[in-house]
Tab-separated table of C-alpha atoms in Angstrom:
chain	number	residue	atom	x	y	z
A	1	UNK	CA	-29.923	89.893	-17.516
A	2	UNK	CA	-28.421	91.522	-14.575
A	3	UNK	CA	-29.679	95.188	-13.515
A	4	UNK	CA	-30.001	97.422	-10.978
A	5	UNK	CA	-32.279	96.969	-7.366
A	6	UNK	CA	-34.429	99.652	-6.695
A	7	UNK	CA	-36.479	98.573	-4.814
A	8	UNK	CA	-39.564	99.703	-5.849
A	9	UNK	CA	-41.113	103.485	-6.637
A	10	UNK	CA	-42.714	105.719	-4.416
A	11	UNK	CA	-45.232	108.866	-4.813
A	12	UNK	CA	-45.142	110.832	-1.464
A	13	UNK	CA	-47.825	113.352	-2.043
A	14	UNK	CA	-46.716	114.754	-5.581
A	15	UNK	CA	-48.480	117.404	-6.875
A	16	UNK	CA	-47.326	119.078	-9.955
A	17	UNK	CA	-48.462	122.336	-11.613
A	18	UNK	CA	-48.465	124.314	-14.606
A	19	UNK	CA	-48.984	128.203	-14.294
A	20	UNK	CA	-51.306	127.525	-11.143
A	21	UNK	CA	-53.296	124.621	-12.953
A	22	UNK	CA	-53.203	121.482	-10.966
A	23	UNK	CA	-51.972	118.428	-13.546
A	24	UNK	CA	-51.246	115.795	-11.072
A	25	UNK	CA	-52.832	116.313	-6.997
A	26	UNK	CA	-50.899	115.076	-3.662
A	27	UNK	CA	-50.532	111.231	-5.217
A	28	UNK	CA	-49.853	109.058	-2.907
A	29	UNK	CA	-48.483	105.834	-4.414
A	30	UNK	CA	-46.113	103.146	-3.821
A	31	UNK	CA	-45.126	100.299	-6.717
A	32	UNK	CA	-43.314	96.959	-5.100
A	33	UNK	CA	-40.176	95.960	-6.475
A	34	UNK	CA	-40.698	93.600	-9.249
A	35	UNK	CA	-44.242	94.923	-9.567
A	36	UNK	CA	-46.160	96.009	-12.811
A	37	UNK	CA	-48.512	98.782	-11.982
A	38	UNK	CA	-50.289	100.108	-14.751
A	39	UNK	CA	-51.874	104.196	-14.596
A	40	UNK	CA	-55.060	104.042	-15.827
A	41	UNK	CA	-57.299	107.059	-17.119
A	42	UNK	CA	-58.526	109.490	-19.848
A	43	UNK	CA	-56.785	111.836	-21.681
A	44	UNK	CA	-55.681	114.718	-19.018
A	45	UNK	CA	-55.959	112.412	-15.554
A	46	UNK	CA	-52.068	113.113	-14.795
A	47	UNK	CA	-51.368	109.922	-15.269
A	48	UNK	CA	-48.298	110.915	-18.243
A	49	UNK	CA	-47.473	113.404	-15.763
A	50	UNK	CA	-47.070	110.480	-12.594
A	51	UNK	CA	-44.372	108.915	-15.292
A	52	UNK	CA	-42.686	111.671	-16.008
A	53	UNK	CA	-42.032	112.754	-12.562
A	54	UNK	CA	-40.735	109.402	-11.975
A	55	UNK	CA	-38.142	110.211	-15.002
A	56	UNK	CA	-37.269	113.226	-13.619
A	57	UNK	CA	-38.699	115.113	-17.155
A	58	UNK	CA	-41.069	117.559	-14.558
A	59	UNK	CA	-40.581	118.831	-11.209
A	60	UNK	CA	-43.075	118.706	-8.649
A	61	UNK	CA	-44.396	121.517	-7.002
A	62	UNK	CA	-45.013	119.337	-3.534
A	63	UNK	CA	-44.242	115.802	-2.549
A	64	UNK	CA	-41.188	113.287	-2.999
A	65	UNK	CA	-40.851	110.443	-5.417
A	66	UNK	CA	-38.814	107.887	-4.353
A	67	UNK	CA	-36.849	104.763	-5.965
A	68	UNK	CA	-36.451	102.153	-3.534
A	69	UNK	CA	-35.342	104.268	-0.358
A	70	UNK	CA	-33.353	106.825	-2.822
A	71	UNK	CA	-35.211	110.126	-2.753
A	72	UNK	CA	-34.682	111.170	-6.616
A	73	UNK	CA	-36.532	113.916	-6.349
A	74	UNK	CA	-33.764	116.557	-7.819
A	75	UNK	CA	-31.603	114.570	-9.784
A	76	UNK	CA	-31.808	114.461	-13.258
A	77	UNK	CA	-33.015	111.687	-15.643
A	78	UNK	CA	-29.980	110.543	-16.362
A	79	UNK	CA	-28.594	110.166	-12.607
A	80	UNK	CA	-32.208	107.608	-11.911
A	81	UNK	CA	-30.817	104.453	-13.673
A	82	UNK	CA	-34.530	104.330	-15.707
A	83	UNK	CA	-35.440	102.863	-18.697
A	84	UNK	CA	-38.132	104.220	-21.107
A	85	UNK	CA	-40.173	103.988	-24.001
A	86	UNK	CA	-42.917	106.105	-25.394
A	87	UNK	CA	-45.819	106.016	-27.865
A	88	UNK	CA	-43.177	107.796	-30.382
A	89	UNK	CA	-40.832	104.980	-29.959
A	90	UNK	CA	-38.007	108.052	-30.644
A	91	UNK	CA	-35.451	105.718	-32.795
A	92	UNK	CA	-32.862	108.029	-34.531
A	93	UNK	CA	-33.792	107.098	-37.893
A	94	UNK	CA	-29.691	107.698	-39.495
A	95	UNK	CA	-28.412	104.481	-37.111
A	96	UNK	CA	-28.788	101.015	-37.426
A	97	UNK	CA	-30.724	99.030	-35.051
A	98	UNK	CA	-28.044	98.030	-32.771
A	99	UNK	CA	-26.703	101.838	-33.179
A	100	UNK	CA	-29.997	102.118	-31.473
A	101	UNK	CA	-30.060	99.715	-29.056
A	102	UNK	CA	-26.520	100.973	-27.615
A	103	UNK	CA	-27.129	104.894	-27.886
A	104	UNK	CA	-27.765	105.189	-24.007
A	105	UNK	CA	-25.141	102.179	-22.828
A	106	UNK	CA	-22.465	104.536	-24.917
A	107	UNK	CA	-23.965	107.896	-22.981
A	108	UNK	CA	-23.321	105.841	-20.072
A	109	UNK	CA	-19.441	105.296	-21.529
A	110	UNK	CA	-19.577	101.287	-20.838
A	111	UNK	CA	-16.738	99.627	-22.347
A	112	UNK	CA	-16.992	98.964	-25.649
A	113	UNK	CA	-16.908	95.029	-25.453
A	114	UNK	CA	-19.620	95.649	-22.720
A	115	UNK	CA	-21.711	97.052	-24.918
A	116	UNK	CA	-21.523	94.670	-27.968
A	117	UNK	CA	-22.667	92.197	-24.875
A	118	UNK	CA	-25.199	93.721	-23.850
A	119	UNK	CA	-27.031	94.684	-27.451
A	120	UNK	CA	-27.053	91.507	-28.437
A	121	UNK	CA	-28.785	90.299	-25.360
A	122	UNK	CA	-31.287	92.877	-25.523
A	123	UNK	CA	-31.946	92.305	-28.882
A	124	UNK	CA	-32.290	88.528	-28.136
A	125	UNK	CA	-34.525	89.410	-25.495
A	126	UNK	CA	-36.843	91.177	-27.431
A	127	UNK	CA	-36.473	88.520	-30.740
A	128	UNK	CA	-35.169	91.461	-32.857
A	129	UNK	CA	-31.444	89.695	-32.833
A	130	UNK	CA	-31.498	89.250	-36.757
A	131	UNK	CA	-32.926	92.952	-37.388
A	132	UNK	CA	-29.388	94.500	-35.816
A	133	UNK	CA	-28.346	95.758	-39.326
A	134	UNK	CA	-31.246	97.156	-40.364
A	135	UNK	CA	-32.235	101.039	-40.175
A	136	UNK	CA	-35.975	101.960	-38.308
A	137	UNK	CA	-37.533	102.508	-41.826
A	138	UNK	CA	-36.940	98.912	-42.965
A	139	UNK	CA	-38.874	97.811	-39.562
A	140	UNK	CA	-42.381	97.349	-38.419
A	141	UNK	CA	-44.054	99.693	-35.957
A	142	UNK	CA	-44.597	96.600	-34.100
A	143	UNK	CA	-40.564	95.429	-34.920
A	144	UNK	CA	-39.849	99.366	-34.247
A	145	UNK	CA	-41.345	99.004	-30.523
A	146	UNK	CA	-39.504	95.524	-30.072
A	147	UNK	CA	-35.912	97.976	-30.849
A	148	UNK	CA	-37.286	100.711	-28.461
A	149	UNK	CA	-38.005	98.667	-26.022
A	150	UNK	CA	-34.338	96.729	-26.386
A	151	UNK	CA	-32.990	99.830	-26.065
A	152	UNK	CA	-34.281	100.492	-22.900
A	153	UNK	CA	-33.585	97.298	-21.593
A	154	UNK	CA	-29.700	96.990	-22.216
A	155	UNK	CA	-29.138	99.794	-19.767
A	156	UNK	CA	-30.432	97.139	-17.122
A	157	UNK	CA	-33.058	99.635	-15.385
A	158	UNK	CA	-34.618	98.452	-12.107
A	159	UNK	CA	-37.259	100.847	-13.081
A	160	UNK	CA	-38.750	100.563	-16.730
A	161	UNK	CA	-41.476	103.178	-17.694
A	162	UNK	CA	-43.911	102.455	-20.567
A	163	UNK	CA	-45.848	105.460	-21.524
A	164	UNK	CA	-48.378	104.911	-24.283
A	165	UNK	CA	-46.271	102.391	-25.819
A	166	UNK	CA	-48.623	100.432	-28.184
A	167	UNK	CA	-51.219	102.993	-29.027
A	168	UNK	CA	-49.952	103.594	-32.432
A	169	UNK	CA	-50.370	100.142	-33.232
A	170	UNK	CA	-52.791	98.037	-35.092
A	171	UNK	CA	-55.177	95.643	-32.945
A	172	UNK	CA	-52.679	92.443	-34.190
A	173	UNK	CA	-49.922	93.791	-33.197
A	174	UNK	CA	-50.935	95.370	-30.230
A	175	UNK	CA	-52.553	91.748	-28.559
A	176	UNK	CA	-48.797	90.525	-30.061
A	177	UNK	CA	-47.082	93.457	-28.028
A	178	UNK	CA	-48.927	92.598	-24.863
A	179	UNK	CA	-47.999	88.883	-24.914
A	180	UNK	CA	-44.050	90.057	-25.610
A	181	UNK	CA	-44.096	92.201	-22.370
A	182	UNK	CA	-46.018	89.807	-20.193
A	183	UNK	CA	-43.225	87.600	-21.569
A	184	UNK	CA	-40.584	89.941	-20.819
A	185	UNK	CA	-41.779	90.340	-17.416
A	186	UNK	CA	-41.574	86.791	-16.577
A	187	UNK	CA	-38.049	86.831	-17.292
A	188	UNK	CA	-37.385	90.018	-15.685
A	189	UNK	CA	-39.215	89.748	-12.273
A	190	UNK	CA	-37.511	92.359	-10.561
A	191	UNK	CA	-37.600	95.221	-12.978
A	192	UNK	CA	-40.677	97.216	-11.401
A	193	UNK	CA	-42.830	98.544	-13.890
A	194	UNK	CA	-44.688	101.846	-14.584
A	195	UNK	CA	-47.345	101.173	-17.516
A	196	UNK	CA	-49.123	104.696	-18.829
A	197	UNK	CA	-52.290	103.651	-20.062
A	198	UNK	CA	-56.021	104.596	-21.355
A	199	UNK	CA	-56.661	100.858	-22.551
A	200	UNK	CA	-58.472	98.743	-20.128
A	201	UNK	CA	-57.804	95.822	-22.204
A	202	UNK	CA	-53.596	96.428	-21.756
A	203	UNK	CA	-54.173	97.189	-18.036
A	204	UNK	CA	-56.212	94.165	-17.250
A	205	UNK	CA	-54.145	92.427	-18.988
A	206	UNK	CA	-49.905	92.866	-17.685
A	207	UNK	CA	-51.017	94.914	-14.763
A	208	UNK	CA	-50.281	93.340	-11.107
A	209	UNK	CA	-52.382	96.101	-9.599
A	210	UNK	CA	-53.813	99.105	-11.524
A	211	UNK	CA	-54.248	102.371	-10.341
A	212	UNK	CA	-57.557	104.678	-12.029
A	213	UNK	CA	-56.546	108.262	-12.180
A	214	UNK	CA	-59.143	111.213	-13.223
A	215	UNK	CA	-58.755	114.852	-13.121
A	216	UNK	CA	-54.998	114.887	-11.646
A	217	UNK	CA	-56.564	112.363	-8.751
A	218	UNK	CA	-55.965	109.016	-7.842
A	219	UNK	CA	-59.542	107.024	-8.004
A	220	UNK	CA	-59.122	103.845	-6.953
A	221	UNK	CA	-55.979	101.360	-6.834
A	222	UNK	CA	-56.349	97.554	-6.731
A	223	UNK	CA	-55.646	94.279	-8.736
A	224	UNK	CA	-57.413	93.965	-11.830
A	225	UNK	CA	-60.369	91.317	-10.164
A	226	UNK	CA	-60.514	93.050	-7.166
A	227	UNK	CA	-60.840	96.600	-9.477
A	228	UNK	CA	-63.420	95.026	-11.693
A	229	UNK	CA	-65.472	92.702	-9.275
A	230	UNK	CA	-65.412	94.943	-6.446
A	231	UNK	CA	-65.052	98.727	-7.495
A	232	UNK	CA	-64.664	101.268	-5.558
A	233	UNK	CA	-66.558	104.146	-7.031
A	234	UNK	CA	-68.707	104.652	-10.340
A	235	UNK	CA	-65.929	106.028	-12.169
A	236	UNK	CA	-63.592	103.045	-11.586
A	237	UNK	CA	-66.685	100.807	-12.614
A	238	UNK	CA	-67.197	102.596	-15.723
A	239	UNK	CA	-63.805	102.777	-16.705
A	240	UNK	CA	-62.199	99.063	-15.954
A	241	UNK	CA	-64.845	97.226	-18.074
A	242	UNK	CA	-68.178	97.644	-19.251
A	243	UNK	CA	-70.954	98.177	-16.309
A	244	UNK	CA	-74.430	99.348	-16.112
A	245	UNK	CA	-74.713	101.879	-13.252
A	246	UNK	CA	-78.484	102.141	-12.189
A	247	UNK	CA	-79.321	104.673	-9.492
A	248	UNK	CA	-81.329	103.029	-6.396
A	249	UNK	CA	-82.846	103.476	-3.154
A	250	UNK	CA	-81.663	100.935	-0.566
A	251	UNK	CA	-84.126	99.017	0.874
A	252	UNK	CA	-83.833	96.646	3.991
A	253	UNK	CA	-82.991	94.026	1.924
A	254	UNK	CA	-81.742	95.062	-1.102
A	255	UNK	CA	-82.623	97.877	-3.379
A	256	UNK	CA	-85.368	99.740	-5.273
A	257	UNK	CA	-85.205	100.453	-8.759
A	258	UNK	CA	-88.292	102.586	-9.153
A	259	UNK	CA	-91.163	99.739	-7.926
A	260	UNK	CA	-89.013	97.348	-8.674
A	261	UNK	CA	-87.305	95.264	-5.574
A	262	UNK	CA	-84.217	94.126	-6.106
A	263	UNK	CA	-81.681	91.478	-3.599
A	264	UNK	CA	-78.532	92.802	-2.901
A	265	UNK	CA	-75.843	92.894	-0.592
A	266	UNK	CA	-76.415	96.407	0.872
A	267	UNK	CA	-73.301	96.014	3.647
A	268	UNK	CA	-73.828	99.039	5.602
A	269	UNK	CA	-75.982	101.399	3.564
A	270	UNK	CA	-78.511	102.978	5.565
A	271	UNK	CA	-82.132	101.783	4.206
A	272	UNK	CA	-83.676	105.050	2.842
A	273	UNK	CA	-80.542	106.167	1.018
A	274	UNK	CA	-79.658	106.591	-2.736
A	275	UNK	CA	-76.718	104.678	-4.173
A	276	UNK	CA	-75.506	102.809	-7.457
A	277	UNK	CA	-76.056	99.138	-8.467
A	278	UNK	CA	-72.938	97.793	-10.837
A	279	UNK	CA	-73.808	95.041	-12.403
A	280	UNK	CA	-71.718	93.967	-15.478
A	281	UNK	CA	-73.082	93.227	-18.904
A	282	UNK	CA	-72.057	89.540	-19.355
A	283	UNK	CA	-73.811	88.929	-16.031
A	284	UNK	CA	-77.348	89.651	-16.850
A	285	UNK	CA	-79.346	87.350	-18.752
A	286	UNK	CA	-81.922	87.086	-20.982
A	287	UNK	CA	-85.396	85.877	-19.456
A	288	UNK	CA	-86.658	84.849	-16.540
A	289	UNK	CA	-84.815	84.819	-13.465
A	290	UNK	CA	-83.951	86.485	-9.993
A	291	UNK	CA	-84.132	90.286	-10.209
A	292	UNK	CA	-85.965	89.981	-12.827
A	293	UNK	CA	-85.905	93.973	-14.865
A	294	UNK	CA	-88.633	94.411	-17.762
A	295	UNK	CA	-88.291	96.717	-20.865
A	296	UNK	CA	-87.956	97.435	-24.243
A	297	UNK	CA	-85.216	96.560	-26.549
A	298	UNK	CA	-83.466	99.737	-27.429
A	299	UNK	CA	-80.789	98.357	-30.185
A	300	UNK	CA	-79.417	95.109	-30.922
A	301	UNK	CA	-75.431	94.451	-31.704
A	302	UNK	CA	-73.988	91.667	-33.431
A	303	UNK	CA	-70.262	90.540	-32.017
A	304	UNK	CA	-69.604	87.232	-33.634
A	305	UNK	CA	-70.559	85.018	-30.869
A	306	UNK	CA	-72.380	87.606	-28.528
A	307	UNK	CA	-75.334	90.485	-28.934
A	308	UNK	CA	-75.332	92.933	-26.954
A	309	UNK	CA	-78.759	94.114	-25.669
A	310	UNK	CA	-79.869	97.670	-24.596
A	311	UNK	CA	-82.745	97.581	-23.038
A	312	UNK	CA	-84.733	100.271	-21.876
A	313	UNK	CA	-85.836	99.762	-18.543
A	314	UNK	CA	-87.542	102.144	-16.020
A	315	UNK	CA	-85.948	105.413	-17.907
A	316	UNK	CA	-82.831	103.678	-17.977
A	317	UNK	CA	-80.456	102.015	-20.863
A	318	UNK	CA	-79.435	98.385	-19.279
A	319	UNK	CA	-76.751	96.100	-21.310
A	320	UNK	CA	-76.843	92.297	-21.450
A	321	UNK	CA	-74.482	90.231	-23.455
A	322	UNK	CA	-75.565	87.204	-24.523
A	323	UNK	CA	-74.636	84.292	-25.934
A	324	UNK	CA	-75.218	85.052	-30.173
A	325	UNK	CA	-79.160	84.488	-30.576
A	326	UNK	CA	-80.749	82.426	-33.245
A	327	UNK	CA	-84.156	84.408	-33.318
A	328	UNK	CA	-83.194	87.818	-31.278
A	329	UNK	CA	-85.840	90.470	-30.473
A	330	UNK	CA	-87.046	93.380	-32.868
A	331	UNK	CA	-86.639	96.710	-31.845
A	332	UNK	CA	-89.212	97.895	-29.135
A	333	UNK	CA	-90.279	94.557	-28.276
A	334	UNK	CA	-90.483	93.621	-24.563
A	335	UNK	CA	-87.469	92.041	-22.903
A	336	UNK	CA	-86.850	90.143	-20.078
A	337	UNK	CA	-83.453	90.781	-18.054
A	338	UNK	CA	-81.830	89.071	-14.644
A	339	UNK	CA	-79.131	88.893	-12.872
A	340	UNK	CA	-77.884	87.079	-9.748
A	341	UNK	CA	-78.163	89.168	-6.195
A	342	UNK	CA	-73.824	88.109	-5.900
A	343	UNK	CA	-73.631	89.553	-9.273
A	344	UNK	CA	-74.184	93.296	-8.419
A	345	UNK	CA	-71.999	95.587	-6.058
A	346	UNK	CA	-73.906	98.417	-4.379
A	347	UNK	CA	-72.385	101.790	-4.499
A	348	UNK	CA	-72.786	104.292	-2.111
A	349	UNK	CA	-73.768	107.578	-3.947
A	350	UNK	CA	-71.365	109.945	-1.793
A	351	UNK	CA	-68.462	108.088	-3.438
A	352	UNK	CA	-70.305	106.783	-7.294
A	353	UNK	CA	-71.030	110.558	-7.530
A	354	UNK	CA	-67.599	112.266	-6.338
A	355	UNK	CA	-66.375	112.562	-9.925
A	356	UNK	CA	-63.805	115.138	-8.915
């Protein structure tokens, strides 16, 4: 499928406002051509707010947003060749599916042979070719997505911008979703997409890099290993997989949870100062071992062919999963817990603690 080159989008210090409250602050952010970079945060980050500046939908108060070298910043949606689909998926429920599927290539006035083309190709794309007839209510949300998705495809968008778009699915269709757009993406390698997100599991999973937003603020940005092996700051650590974040002093070689010494990699913390160990749950194990951590079993989870372990250690909760135990601990019995010293990342506090 031919489309258009942008080259790429570009966040020059946007900041946008509502009334005087700050809903997205001076991003800086650049997306390759080709790339999929996925916004990643809670409810109220800014990360909608990133997208829809992108569309053109909200006007920023400060900063330039870019496509390719194209400053878009005042031209309307329609004028930014984009394609986009929301949680919503915002089929008009009166047309058919292809009706659907060439609503914006007939805004666009392409020839009418054109568009016939260029439905059925994004309908073939999208495996929702035999559906054309059909009206939204006799779909699927899942099938309903595929059509929205079409839709925004058979414009031919060098920029496509997903925002939300499989939250109001079910689990199965959702991990069925994911593999049709990392599909989709391998045989569209130069459409650069946006992916609006509060899933970790959808972001680790099409992202090429992913960029952690909180509180109108860009966190951290990275590829998925390097976000999740190597985080930058407690927040991202917390919030790209599951992590236990212990507060410690750093020793001169390694780190002091309460009396207990601990090897890490301290890089260049200064001994004497407080920081964060990350250490992920499926890296500690049960028993003896190096860093070895001592406690009480605070509640035991059952996940098919894992528990997870909370274990009360030193005034802290610590996870462990495991593989599924035969004869697992009671509650309040004493537990053994280690984990390898290139297993845990040490924080500094100045940045685990800047939750801003």
């Amino acid at each position: 499928m031919a489309h258009l080159t942008t080259g790429g989008i570009r966040f020059d210090h946007v900041t946008v406002a509502y009334e005087g409250n700050v809903v997205l602050d001076a991003l800086d952010l650049t997306v390759a051509p080709g790339e999929v970079m996925a916004l990643l945060g809670p409810s109220g980050s800014g990360k909608t707010t990133a997208l829809r500046a992108v569309a053109g939908f909200v006007r920023p108060a400060s900063g330039r947003v870019f496509l390719g070298d194209r400053d878009v910043t005042g031209l309307p949606p329609h004028r930014r060749g984009i394609g986009m689909v929301v949680q919503q998926y915002a089929l008009f429920p009166h047309m058919r599916v292809e009706e659907n599927v060439a609503f914006g290539l007939r805004a666009r006035r392409v020839p009418r042979a054109e568009v016939r083309t260029r439905v059925a190709e994004a309908l073939e794309m999208t495996g929702m070719g035999a559906y054309a007839r059909r009206h939204p209510r006799e779909l699927s949300g899942g099938q309903q997505q595929r059509v929205a998705i079409a839709r925004a495809l058979a414009i031919r968008p060098g920029v496509l911008l997903l925002d939300e778009p499989l939250s109001a699915l079910d689990a199965r269709l959702r991990s069925g979703m994911l593999a049709e757009l990392a599909r989709l993406h391998r045989e569209l390698p130069d459409v650069t997409i946006l992916y609006v997100t509060h899933d970790q599991v959808e972001a680790l999973t099409l992202a090429d890099r992913i960029a952690v937003m909180d509180k109108a603020r860009l966190r951290a940005c990275g590829t998925p290993r390097e976000l999740y092996r190597a985080p930058a700051n407690a927040f991202t650590a917390s919030f790209v997989g599951n992590a236990n974040l212990l507060p410690v002093t750093v020793g001169r070689d390694g780190a002091l949870l309460g009396e207990t010494e601990l090897k890490v990699d301290t890089g260049s913390a200064v001994p004497g100062a407080s920081a964060t160990l990350c250490v992920r749950p499926h890296l500690v194990g049960l028993g003896d071992g190096p860093n070895r951590l001592t406690g009480t079993l605070a509640e035991l989870q059952w996940r098919g062919a894992t528990h997870r372990l909370y274990v009360d250690v030193a005034g802290h909760r610590v996870m462990a999963d495991v593989r599924e135990l035969k004869a697992p601990p009671g509650h309040g019995e004493p537990v053994s817990l280690h984990f390898a010293p290139g297993d845990a990342v040490l924080l500094p506090a100045e940045v685990s603690a800047d939750d801003r």
